[in-house]
Amino acid sequence: IENLEKTVKLTFRGDIAGTSPLPIRETAIKLLPKKEGCDFSVDFERGRIELSNTKEKGSVKCSVTLFDDEDHGQVVLNEPGSTCSMEELGRWPKGTHFNPLSKEEVKPIYDLIYVALKGTSEVSDHGVTHFMSAPPGPAMLSWNSADGSHPIKSKLNKLPDWTLPPDISNNLVKARVGSTLKFRDQFFAGKPLPEVLSGLVVSEVESDRFVAVNMMLATDQIDLFFNYFVSTKNYDVIENGIIALRHWIGRKPGQDLKLYEFMISARHYTKKQAEIFIDLLHSFGDDELKEPETYEVLIDYLGSDKTGIRALANWHLHRLVPKGRDIKFGTLANEAERKEAIAKWKKLVPKGTVP
């Protein structure tokens, strides 16, 4: 994307290789009217972007809104060719619990990473200006909203691998690029978005399913997503779906409540079931992982009559108890098969114990 004067270029950069320090799944921005004295203004909501100075000579000034319109910064790219990368992700901290009746506004925490890729730049926020330079030099700023402190500046001798274009010879990258192009070609040919995604999510190719799941949630196709999330036999759809849902509720305050209401109205969950589902999209706190009750509750949830709750309980157990990954638990299995798996989990993690 370029401004009308063709002095600033904004480029979307994903994390198709999965190597970024922030697990980026999608990028979203809003273009804003230029602020006075600026060459370019953008509301950077999430993901990863690059800003480049494409002037023939001189600097460019960019206004950047961050963190759900809570922070307004400024980036000056000092010379032609100067380029920076910005990466932003919102997520809920460990130990957060969802309460639909809470009157207190609870917010996700946001992480931001800024890297000077080429040339020099200046980053200004809250009256503080950071002078940045591509490696070797003070090239990286990192900031976490939970800290309440100024960004941490780091010197880099070279650019991190994750800031470089992905290696197209890598099998994972090659497969995901191919699936992304498949999606693009079908969509540009005039096929409706839901139809394209519905075809890819049931594909025999795992990378097709990966692209479909992420695109469904990136474009807020929530109902379509759940149709396949609760009916798939492919565990990768469930696993990627859970990660994408965690990103979805971490976008900004209120996303979790929106999903809670959707689960009740569209998926016919009771209020309690919907609360459990949203709560399981959060990570347990360190103290909770030391409590036997945490594992007992997760094992009990494997017997829920709601596929989504069973899927989330199984996902947590697989992450928290690696020894149990050999226990086969299909969310679509019949009741007898589920009871057999639950019995194995109870044997592996007896009541009153911590794995």
Coordinates of C-alpha atoms in Angstrom, one line a residue:
I1 CA 0.0 0.0 0.0
E2 CA 1.4 3.4 -1.0
N3 CA 0.3 6.9 -0.1
L4 CA -0.9 9.2 -2.9
E5 CA 2.4 11.0 -3.0
K6 CA 4.2 7.6 -3.3
T7 CA 6.6 8.6 -0.5
V8 CA 5.6 5.8 2.0
K9 CA 5.0 2.2 1.3
L10 CA 3.3 -0.2 3.8
T11 CA 3.8 -3.9 3.3
F12 CA 2.0 -6.8 5.1
R13 CA 4.4 -9.4 6.4
G14 CA 3.0 -12.6 7.8
D15 CA 4.7 -15.4 9.7
I16 CA 4.2 -18.2 7.3
A17 CA 7.2 -20.0 8.6
G18 CA 6.1 -19.8 12.2
T19 CA 9.4 -18.4 13.4
S20 CA 8.4 -15.1 14.8
P21 CA 8.8 -14.4 18.5
L22 CA 5.2 -13.3 18.5
P23 CA 2.9 -16.0 17.0
I24 CA 1.4 -13.9 14.2
R25 CA -1.6 -15.4 12.4
E26 CA -3.1 -12.4 10.6
T27 CA -2.4 -8.7 10.0
A28 CA -5.0 -5.9 10.2
I29 CA -4.8 -2.2 9.7
K30 CA -7.0 0.8 9.1
L31 CA -5.8 3.6 6.9
L32 CA -6.5 7.0 8.5
P33 CA -6.6 10.6 7.1
K34 CA -3.1 12.1 7.3
K35 CA -2.4 13.8 10.6
E36 CA -1.1 17.4 10.2
G37 CA 2.7 17.3 9.5
C38 CA 2.7 13.6 8.6
D39 CA 3.1 11.8 5.3
F40 CA 1.1 8.8 6.3
S41 CA -1.3 7.7 9.1
V42 CA -2.3 4.2 10.0
D43 CA -4.1 2.4 12.8
F44 CA -2.0 -0.8 13.2
E45 CA -4.3 -3.3 14.9
R46 CA -2.4 -6.6 14.9
G47 CA 0.1 -8.7 12.9
R48 CA 3.3 -7.5 11.2
I49 CA 3.9 -4.6 8.8
E50 CA 6.8 -2.9 7.2
L51 CA 7.0 0.8 6.6
S52 CA 9.5 2.1 3.9
N53 CA 10.6 5.6 2.9
T54 CA 10.2 5.7 -0.9
K55 CA 11.1 9.3 -1.4
E56 CA 13.9 10.4 -3.8
K57 CA 15.4 12.4 -0.9
G58 CA 14.6 13.4 2.6
S59 CA 12.7 11.9 5.5
V60 CA 9.1 10.8 5.9
K61 CA 7.0 11.0 9.1
C62 CA 4.4 8.3 9.8
S63 CA 1.7 8.5 12.5
V64 CA 0.9 5.0 14.0
T65 CA -2.0 4.2 16.3
L66 CA -1.5 1.1 18.4
F67 CA -3.2 -1.1 21.0
D68 CA -6.9 -0.6 20.2
D69 CA -6.5 3.1 19.7
E70 CA -5.0 3.6 23.1
D71 CA -1.5 4.6 22.0
H72 CA -0.4 7.1 19.3
G73 CA 3.2 7.0 18.2
Q74 CA 5.3 8.5 15.4
V75 CA 7.9 6.9 13.2
V76 CA 10.4 9.0 11.2
L77 CA 12.2 7.1 8.4
N78 CA 15.2 9.4 8.0
E79 CA 16.4 8.6 4.5
P80 CA 15.2 7.0 1.2
G81 CA 15.2 3.3 1.6
S82 CA 14.9 3.4 5.4
T83 CA 12.6 0.5 6.4
C84 CA 11.2 -0.7 9.7
S85 CA 9.2 -3.7 10.8
M86 CA 6.5 -3.5 13.4
E87 CA 4.8 -6.5 15.0
E88 CA 1.9 -6.4 17.4
L89 CA -0.1 -9.1 19.2
G90 CA -2.8 -9.0 21.9
R91 CA -3.4 -12.0 24.2
W92 CA -4.7 -12.8 27.7
P93 CA -2.2 -13.3 30.4
K94 CA -1.8 -16.6 32.2
G95 CA -4.3 -17.2 35.0
T96 CA -7.0 -14.9 33.5
H97 CA -10.5 -16.2 34.1
F98 CA -13.6 -15.2 32.1
N99 CA -16.5 -13.8 34.0
P100 CA -19.4 -12.6 31.9
L101 CA -21.0 -10.8 34.9
S102 CA -17.9 -8.8 35.8
K103 CA -18.3 -5.0 35.9
E104 CA -14.6 -4.4 35.8
E105 CA -13.1 -3.9 32.4
V106 CA -10.4 -6.5 31.8
K107 CA -8.0 -6.0 28.9
P108 CA -5.7 -8.3 27.0
I109 CA -2.0 -7.4 27.2
Y110 CA -0.2 -6.3 24.1
D111 CA 3.3 -7.0 22.8
L112 CA 5.1 -4.8 20.3
I113 CA 8.4 -5.4 18.5
Y114 CA 10.0 -2.7 16.3
V115 CA 13.0 -3.5 14.2
A116 CA 15.0 -1.1 12.0
L117 CA 15.6 -3.2 8.9
K118 CA 17.4 -0.6 6.7
G119 CA 18.8 2.8 7.4
T120 CA 18.0 5.0 10.4
S121 CA 14.7 5.9 12.1
E122 CA 13.2 7.7 15.1
V123 CA 10.4 6.3 17.2
S124 CA 8.5 8.7 19.4
D125 CA 5.9 7.9 22.1
H126 CA 4.8 9.6 25.3
G127 CA 7.4 12.4 24.8
V128 CA 10.3 10.0 24.4
T129 CA 12.2 9.6 21.2
H130 CA 14.3 6.5 20.4
F131 CA 17.0 6.8 17.7
M132 CA 17.2 3.5 15.8
S133 CA 19.7 2.1 13.3
A134 CA 19.7 -1.1 11.3
P135 CA 22.3 -3.7 12.4
P136 CA 25.0 -3.4 13.5
G137 CA 23.3 -0.8 15.8
P138 CA 20.4 -0.1 18.2
A139 CA 17.9 -1.8 15.9
M140 CA 15.1 -3.3 18.1
L141 CA 12.5 -2.0 20.5
S142 CA 10.3 -4.4 22.5
W143 CA 7.4 -3.4 24.7
N144 CA 4.8 -5.2 26.8
S145 CA 1.7 -3.3 28.0
A146 CA 1.6 -5.3 31.3
D147 CA 5.0 -3.9 32.3
G148 CA 3.9 -0.2 32.3
S149 CA 7.4 0.8 31.4
H150 CA 9.3 2.3 28.5
P151 CA 10.3 0.0 25.5
I152 CA 13.5 -2.0 25.8
K153 CA 16.1 -1.0 23.2
S154 CA 18.4 -3.7 22.0
K155 CA 21.5 -3.6 19.8
L156 CA 21.6 -6.2 17.0
N157 CA 24.7 -7.3 15.1
K158 CA 22.6 -8.7 12.4
L159 CA 18.9 -9.0 11.5
P160 CA 17.1 -11.9 13.2
D161 CA 16.2 -14.7 10.7
W162 CA 12.5 -14.2 11.4
T163 CA 12.6 -10.6 9.9
L164 CA 13.9 -12.0 6.6
P165 CA 11.8 -13.3 3.7
P166 CA 10.8 -16.9 4.4
D167 CA 12.9 -19.7 2.8
I168 CA 10.7 -20.9 -0.1
S169 CA 12.7 -24.1 -0.3
N170 CA 11.5 -25.0 3.2
N171 CA 8.7 -27.7 2.8
L172 CA 6.4 -26.1 5.4
V173 CA 6.7 -22.6 3.8
K174 CA 6.4 -24.1 0.3
A175 CA 3.2 -25.9 1.2
R176 CA 1.6 -22.9 3.0
V177 CA 2.5 -20.5 0.1
G178 CA 0.9 -23.0 -2.3
S179 CA -2.3 -23.2 -0.3
T180 CA -2.4 -19.4 0.1
L181 CA -2.1 -19.0 -3.7
K182 CA -4.8 -21.7 -4.1
F183 CA -7.1 -19.6 -1.9
R184 CA -6.2 -16.4 -3.7
D185 CA -6.9 -17.9 -7.2
Q186 CA -10.3 -19.3 -6.2
F187 CA -11.4 -16.1 -4.5
F188 CA -10.2 -13.8 -7.3
A189 CA -12.0 -16.0 -9.8
G190 CA -15.2 -14.9 -8.2
K191 CA -15.9 -17.9 -5.9
P192 CA -17.7 -16.7 -2.7
L193 CA -15.4 -16.6 0.4
P194 CA -17.4 -19.1 2.5
E195 CA -17.3 -21.5 -0.5
V196 CA -13.6 -21.2 -0.9
L197 CA -12.9 -21.7 2.8
S198 CA -15.4 -24.7 3.1
G199 CA -13.5 -26.5 0.3
L200 CA -10.1 -25.9 1.8
V201 CA -10.9 -26.8 5.3
V202 CA -11.9 -30.4 4.3
S203 CA -9.0 -30.8 1.9
E204 CA -6.6 -33.8 2.3
V205 CA -3.7 -31.3 2.3
E206 CA -2.9 -30.1 5.8
S207 CA -1.6 -26.6 4.6
D208 CA -5.0 -26.0 2.9
R209 CA -6.7 -26.7 6.2
F210 CA -4.3 -24.4 8.0
V211 CA -5.0 -21.5 5.7
A212 CA -8.7 -22.1 5.8
V213 CA -8.9 -22.1 9.6
N214 CA -6.9 -18.9 10.0
M215 CA -8.8 -17.1 7.2
M216 CA -12.2 -18.0 8.7
L217 CA -11.3 -16.3 12.0
A218 CA -9.3 -13.5 10.4
T219 CA -12.5 -12.6 8.4
D220 CA -14.9 -13.2 11.3
Q221 CA -16.5 -16.2 9.7
I222 CA -17.3 -17.5 13.2
D223 CA -20.4 -19.6 12.4
L224 CA -18.7 -21.2 9.4
F225 CA -15.6 -22.0 11.5
F226 CA -17.6 -23.7 14.2
N227 CA -19.4 -25.9 11.7
Y228 CA -16.1 -27.5 10.9
F229 CA -14.4 -27.2 14.3
V230 CA -17.0 -29.4 15.9
S231 CA -17.3 -31.9 13.1
T232 CA -13.7 -32.5 11.8
K233 CA -11.8 -35.7 12.2
N234 CA -8.5 -33.8 11.6
Y235 CA -6.8 -32.9 14.9
D236 CA -4.8 -30.1 13.1
V237 CA -8.1 -28.3 12.4
I238 CA -8.9 -28.4 16.2
E239 CA -5.4 -27.4 17.3
N240 CA -5.0 -24.6 14.8
G241 CA -8.6 -23.6 15.5
I242 CA -8.0 -23.3 19.2
I243 CA -4.9 -21.2 18.7
A244 CA -6.7 -18.9 16.2
L245 CA -9.6 -18.6 18.7
R246 CA -7.2 -17.5 21.4
H247 CA -5.9 -14.9 19.0
W248 CA -9.4 -13.8 18.2
I249 CA -10.4 -13.1 21.8
G250 CA -7.1 -11.4 22.4
R251 CA -7.7 -8.7 19.7
K252 CA -9.3 -6.2 22.1
P253 CA -11.5 -6.0 25.1
G254 CA -15.0 -7.4 24.6
Q255 CA -14.1 -10.1 22.1
D256 CA -14.4 -12.8 24.7
L257 CA -17.9 -11.6 25.7
K258 CA -18.9 -11.4 22.0
L259 CA -17.8 -15.1 21.6
Y260 CA -19.7 -16.0 24.8
E261 CA -22.9 -14.6 23.5
F262 CA -22.4 -16.3 20.1
M263 CA -21.9 -19.7 21.8
I264 CA -25.3 -19.2 23.6
S265 CA -27.3 -17.8 20.6
A266 CA -25.8 -19.7 17.7
R267 CA -24.3 -22.9 19.2
H268 CA -27.0 -23.5 21.8
Y269 CA -24.6 -23.7 24.8
T270 CA -26.0 -23.0 28.2
K271 CA -24.6 -19.9 29.9
K272 CA -22.5 -22.1 32.1
Q273 CA -21.2 -24.2 29.2
A274 CA -20.4 -21.0 27.2
E275 CA -18.5 -19.6 30.3
I276 CA -16.5 -22.8 30.5
F277 CA -15.7 -22.8 26.8
I278 CA -14.4 -19.2 26.9
D279 CA -12.5 -19.8 30.2
L280 CA -10.7 -22.8 28.6
L281 CA -9.4 -20.5 25.8
H282 CA -7.2 -18.9 28.5
S283 CA -4.0 -20.4 29.9
F284 CA -3.8 -21.6 33.5
G285 CA -1.7 -19.6 36.0
D286 CA 1.5 -21.1 37.5
D287 CA -0.2 -21.7 40.8
E288 CA -3.2 -23.4 39.2
L289 CA -0.8 -25.9 37.5
K290 CA 0.3 -27.0 41.0
E291 CA -3.2 -27.9 42.0
P292 CA -4.6 -31.4 41.4
E293 CA -8.1 -29.9 40.9
T294 CA -6.9 -28.3 37.6
Y295 CA -6.3 -31.7 36.1
E296 CA -9.3 -33.4 37.6
V297 CA -11.6 -30.7 36.1
L298 CA -9.9 -31.1 32.6
I299 CA -10.4 -34.8 32.7
D300 CA -14.0 -34.4 33.7
Y301 CA -14.5 -32.0 30.8
L302 CA -13.5 -34.8 28.4
G303 CA -17.0 -36.2 29.2
S304 CA -18.8 -33.0 28.3
D305 CA -21.7 -33.2 25.9
K306 CA -20.3 -30.2 24.0
T307 CA -17.7 -31.1 21.4
G308 CA -16.0 -27.7 21.9
I309 CA -15.4 -28.2 25.6
R310 CA -14.1 -31.7 25.0
A311 CA -11.7 -30.4 22.4
L312 CA -10.3 -27.7 24.6
A313 CA -9.9 -30.0 27.6
N314 CA -8.0 -32.5 25.5
W315 CA -5.8 -29.7 24.0
H316 CA -4.9 -28.5 27.5
L317 CA -4.1 -32.0 28.7
H318 CA -1.9 -32.8 25.7
R319 CA 0.1 -29.6 26.4
L320 CA 0.3 -30.0 30.2
V321 CA 0.8 -33.8 30.4
P322 CA 3.1 -34.9 27.6
K323 CA 3.0 -38.5 28.8
G324 CA -0.7 -38.6 27.9
R325 CA -0.3 -37.8 24.3
D326 CA -0.5 -41.4 23.4
I327 CA -4.0 -41.6 24.8
K328 CA -6.3 -41.5 21.8
F329 CA -9.2 -39.2 22.3
G330 CA -11.4 -38.3 19.4
T331 CA -13.8 -35.5 20.1
L332 CA -16.3 -37.2 17.7
A333 CA -15.8 -40.6 19.4
N334 CA -18.8 -42.4 20.8
E335 CA -19.5 -42.3 24.5
A336 CA -17.9 -45.7 25.2
E337 CA -14.7 -44.7 23.5
R338 CA -14.6 -41.4 25.4
K339 CA -15.1 -43.2 28.7
E340 CA -12.2 -45.5 27.9
A341 CA -9.9 -42.5 27.2
I342 CA -11.1 -40.8 30.4
A343 CA -10.3 -43.9 32.4
K344 CA -6.8 -43.9 31.0
W345 CA -6.3 -40.3 31.9
K346 CA -7.5 -40.9 35.4
K347 CA -5.0 -43.8 35.7
L348 CA -2.2 -41.6 34.4
V349 CA -3.2 -38.7 36.7
P350 CA -4.9 -40.1 39.8
K351 CA -7.2 -37.9 41.8
G352 CA -5.3 -35.7 44.3
T353 CA -2.1 -35.8 42.3
V354 CA -0.2 -33.5 40.0
P355 CA 1.6 -34.9 36.9

